Coordinates of C-alpha atoms in Angstrom, one line a residue:
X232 CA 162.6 230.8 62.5
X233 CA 160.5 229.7 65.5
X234 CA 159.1 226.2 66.6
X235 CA 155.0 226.1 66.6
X236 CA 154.1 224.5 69.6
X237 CA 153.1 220.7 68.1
X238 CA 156.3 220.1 67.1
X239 CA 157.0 221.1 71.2
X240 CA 154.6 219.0 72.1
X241 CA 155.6 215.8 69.7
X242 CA 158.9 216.5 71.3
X243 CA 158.2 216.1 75.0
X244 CA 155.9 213.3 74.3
X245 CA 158.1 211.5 72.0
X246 CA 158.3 207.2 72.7
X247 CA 160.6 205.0 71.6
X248 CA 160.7 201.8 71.5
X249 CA 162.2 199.4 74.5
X250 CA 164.4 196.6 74.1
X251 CA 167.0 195.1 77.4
X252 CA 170.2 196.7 75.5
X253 CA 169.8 200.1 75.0
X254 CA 169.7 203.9 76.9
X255 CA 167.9 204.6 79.2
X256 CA 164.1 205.4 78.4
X257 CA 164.3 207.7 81.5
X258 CA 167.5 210.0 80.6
X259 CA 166.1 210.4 76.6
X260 CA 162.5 211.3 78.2
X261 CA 164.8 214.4 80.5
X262 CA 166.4 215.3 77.5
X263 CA 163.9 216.2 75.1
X264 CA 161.7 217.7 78.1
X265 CA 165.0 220.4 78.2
X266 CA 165.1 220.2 74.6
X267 CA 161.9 221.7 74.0
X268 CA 162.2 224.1 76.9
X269 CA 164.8 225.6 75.4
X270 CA 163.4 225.9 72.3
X271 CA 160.1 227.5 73.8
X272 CA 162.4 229.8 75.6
X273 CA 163.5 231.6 72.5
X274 CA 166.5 229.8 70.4
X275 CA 165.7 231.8 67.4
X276 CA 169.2 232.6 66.6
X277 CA 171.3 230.4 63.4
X278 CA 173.8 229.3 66.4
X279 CA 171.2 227.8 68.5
X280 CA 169.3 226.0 65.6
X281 CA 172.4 224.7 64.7
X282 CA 173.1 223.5 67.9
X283 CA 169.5 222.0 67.8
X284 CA 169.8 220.6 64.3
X285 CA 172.9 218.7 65.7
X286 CA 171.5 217.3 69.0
X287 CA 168.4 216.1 67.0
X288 CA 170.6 214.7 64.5
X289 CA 172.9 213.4 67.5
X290 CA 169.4 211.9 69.1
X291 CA 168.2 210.4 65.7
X292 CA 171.5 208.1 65.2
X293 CA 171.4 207.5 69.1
X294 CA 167.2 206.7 68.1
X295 CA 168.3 204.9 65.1
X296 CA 171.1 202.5 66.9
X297 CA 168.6 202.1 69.9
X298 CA 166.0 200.5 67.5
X299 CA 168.7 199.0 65.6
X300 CA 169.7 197.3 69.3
X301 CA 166.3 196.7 70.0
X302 CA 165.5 194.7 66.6
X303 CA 168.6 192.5 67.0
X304 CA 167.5 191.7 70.6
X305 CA 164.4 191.0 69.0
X306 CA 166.4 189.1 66.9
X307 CA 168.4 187.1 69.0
X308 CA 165.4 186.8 71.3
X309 CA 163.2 185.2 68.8
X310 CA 166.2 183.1 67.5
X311 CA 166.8 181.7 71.6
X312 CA 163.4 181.9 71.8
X313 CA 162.9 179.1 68.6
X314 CA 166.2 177.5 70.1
X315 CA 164.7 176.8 73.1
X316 CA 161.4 175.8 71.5
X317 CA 163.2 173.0 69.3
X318 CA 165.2 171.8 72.3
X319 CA 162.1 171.2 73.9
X320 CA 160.9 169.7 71.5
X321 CA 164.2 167.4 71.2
X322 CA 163.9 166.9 74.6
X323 CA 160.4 166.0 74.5
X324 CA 160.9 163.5 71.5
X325 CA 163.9 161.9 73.3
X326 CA 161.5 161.9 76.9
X327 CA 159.1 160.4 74.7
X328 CA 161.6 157.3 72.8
X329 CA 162.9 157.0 76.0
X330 CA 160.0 156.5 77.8
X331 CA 158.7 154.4 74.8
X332 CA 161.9 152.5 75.1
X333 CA 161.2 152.1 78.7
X334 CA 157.5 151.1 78.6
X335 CA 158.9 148.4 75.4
X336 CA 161.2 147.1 78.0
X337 CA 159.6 146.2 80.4
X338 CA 156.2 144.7 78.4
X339 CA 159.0 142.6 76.9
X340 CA 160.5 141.5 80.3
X341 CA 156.9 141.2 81.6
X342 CA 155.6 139.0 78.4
X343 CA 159.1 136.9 79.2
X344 CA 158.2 136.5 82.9
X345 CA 154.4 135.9 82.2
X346 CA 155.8 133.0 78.9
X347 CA 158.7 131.3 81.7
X348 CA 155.6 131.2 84.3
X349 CA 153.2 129.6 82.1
X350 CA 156.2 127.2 80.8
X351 CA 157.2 126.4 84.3
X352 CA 153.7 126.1 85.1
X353 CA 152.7 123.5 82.0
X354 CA 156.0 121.8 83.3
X355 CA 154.6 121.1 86.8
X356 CA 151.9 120.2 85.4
X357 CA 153.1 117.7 82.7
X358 CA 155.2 116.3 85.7
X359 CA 152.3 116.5 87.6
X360 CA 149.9 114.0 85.6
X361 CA 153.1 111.9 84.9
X362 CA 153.0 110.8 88.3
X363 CA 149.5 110.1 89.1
X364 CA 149.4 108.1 85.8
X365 CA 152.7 106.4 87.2
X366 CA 150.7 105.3 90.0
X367 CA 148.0 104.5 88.4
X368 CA 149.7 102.4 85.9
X369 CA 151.5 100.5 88.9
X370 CA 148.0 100.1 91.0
X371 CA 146.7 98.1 88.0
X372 CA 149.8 96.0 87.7
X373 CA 149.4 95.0 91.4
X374 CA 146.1 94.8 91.2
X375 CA 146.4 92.4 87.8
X376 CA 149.3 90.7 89.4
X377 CA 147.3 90.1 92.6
X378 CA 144.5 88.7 90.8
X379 CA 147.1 86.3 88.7
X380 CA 148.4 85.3 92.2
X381 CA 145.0 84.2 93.7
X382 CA 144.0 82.5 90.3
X383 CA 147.0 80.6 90.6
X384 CA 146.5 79.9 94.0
X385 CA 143.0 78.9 93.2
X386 CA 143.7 76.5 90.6
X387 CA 146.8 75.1 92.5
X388 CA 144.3 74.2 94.9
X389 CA 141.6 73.1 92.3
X390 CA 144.6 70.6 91.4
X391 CA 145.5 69.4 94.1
X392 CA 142.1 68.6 96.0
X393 CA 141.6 66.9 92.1
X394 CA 144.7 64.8 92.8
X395 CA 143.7 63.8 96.2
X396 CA 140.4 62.9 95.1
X397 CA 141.6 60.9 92.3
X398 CA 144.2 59.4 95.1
X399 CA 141.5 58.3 96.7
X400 CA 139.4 57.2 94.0
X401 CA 141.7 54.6 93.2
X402 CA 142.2 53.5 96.0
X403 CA 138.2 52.8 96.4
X404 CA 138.4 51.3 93.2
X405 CA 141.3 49.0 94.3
X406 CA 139.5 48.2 97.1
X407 CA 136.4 47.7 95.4
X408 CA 138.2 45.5 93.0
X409 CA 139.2 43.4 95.8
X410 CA 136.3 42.9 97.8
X411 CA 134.9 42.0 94.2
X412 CA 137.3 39.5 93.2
X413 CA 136.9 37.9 97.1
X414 CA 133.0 38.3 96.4
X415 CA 133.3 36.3 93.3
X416 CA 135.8 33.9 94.9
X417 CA 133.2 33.3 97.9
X418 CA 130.3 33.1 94.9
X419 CA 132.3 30.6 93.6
X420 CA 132.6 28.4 96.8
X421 CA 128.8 28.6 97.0
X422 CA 128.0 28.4 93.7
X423 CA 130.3 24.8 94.2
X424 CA 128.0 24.0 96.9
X425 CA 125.0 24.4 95.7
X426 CA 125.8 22.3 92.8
X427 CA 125.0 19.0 95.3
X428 CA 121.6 20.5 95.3
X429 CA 118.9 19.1 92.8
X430 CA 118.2 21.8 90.3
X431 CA 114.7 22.9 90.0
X432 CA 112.7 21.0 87.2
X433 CA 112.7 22.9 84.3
X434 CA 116.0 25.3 85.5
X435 CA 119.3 26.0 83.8
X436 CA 121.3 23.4 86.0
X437 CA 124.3 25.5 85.1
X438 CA 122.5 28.9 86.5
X439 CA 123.0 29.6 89.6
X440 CA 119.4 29.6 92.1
X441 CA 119.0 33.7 92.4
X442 CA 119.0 33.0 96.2
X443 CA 122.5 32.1 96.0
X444 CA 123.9 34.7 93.7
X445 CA 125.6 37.1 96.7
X446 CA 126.0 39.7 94.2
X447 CA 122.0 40.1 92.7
X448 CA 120.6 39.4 95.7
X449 CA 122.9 40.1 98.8
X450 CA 120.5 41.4 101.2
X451 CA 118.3 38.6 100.6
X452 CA 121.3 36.2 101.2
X453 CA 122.4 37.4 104.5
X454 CA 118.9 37.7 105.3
X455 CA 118.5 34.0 105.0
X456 CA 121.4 33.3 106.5
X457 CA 120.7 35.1 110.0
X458 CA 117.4 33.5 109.7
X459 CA 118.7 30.0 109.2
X460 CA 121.6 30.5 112.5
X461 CA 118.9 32.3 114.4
X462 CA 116.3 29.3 113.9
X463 CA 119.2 26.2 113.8
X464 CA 120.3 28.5 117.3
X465 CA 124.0 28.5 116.3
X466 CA 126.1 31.5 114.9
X467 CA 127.1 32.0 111.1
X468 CA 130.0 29.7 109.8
X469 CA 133.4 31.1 108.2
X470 CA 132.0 31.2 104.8
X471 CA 128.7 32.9 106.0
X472 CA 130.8 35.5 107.7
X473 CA 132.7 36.0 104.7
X474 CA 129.8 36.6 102.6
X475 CA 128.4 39.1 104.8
X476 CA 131.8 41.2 105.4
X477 CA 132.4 40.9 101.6
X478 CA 128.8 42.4 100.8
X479 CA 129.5 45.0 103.5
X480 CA 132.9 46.4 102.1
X481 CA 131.1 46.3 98.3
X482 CA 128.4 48.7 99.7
X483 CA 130.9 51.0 101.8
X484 CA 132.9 51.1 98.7
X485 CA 130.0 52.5 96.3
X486 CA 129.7 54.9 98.7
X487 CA 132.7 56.1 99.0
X488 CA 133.2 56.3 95.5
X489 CA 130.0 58.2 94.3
X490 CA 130.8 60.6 98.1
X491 CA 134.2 61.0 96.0
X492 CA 132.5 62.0 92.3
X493 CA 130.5 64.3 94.0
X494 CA 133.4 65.9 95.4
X495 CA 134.9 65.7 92.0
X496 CA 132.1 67.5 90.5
X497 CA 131.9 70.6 93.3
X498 CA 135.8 71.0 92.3
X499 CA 135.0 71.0 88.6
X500 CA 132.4 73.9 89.1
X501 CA 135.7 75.7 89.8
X502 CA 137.8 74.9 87.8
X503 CA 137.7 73.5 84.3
X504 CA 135.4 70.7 83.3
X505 CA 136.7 67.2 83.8
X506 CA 135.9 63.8 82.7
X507 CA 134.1 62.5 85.6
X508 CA 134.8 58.5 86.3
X509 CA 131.9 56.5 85.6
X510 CA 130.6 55.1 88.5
X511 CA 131.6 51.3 88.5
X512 CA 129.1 48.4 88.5
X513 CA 129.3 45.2 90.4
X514 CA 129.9 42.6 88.3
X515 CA 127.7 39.4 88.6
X516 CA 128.8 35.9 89.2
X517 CA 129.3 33.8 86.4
X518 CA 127.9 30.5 85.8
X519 CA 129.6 28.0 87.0
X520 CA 129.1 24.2 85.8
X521 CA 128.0 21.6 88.3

């Protein structure tokens, strides 16, 4: 029984498949190169088929267990090979909450810093206005209080320039009272002398002659009266004298007393309105009988 020359040639060029645990591709390759040497050489004989039947059937289990070697390895390396690809992926899901975790963190520290800032801020702030309105408020209460101070001093002054005025209003008018009453005394004494004059015809004998009333006609009177000492060449008498200083102090008190109710009245512009005095009127003489 002979071997045709492509079942030789299937021999020496026979592959197998590789895996990391198995024989070597190298040694099996020698092998069946000798293998089908031999049988090219002439193993016709029962004993040397026999011994090739056994040595292929020897290869095909070694064959068999090499590619069942090689499909485990396959096996395990697909199985270290998903291992690896769900540890990755555990790792990268972990990587990933962690740095989700991480990035939560710290927008939740930054949005804390960022919300004790602003309140910190609004704080200074609030403090801030507080004061200026502080100051404010206190620069309008010494500026009301100021102006409260110098009103009061202004009408503490108003009052007391009234006072003094009306101090010395009275007092004109008690002087004025008595150079009236000593006028009307003095009319009196004249109106006594005149009396042992002959009353004009037709007259009221108990009206006094308008020449000798000091009071209606004073400038008159004194007039006379110079004229009569300058043309009898001798000076005024006691009573003259009289009449003349008496008339004098009745003018200087008018005076005084309307120079004193116009200083009433400038005050008043100041302060409130006032009753102003009414400005007294000599009184005339009254009749006398003869």
């Amino acid at each position: 029984m002979g071997v045709d020359e492509t079942s030789l040639d299937r021999i020496r060029n026979a592959t197998f498949p590789t895996a990391r645990r198995g024989y070597d591709k190298h040694e099996v390759e020698k092998f069946l190169a000798r293998l089908a040497d031999w049988l090219e050489t002439g193993g016709g004989d029962e004993s040397r088929s026999e011994t090739v039947k056994r040595e292929l059937e020897r290869v095909a289990e070694r064959t068999g267990a090499i590619l069942v070697k090689a499909e485990e390895s396959a096996q395990q390396i697909r199985s270290e090979a998903e291992q690896l690809a769900r540890e990755a992926i555990e790792e990268g899901d972990a990587s990933g909450r962690q740095t989700r975790r991480e990035a939560d963190t710290y927008a939740g520290k930054t949005r804390s810093e960022a919300d004790a800032y602003a309140s910190q801020t609004r704080k200074q702030s609030d403090a801030e206005a507080a004061e200026v309105r502080a100051e404010a408020e206190q620069d309008a209460r010494d500026t009301v209080a100021d102006a409260q101070a110098q009103a009061r001093r202004i009408v503490e002054e108003g009052t007391r320039r009234r006072e003094d005025i009306e101090v010395v209003i009275a007092d004109l008018v008690r002087r004025r009272d008595e150079v009236l009453d000593d006028t009307e005394e003095l009319s009196g004494k004249l109106a006594n002398a005149a009396g042992e004059h002959r009353p004009l015809q037709g007259s009221d004998p108990f009206e006094l002659p308008e020449e000798l009333d000091p009071l209606a006609r004073e400038d008159d009177l004194l007039g006379d009266l110079e004229r009569d000492a300058i043309a009898a060449d001798e000076p005024l008498g006691p009573d003259d004298d009289a009449a003349e200083g008496a008339a004098d102090e009745a003018e200087l008190a008018d005076d005084a007393v309307e120079a004193a109710g116009e200083a009433a009245d400038e005050d008043a512009s100041e302060q409130p309105a006032a009753k102003k005095p009414a400005k007294p009127r000599r009184r005339r003489a009254r009749k006398v009988s003869s």
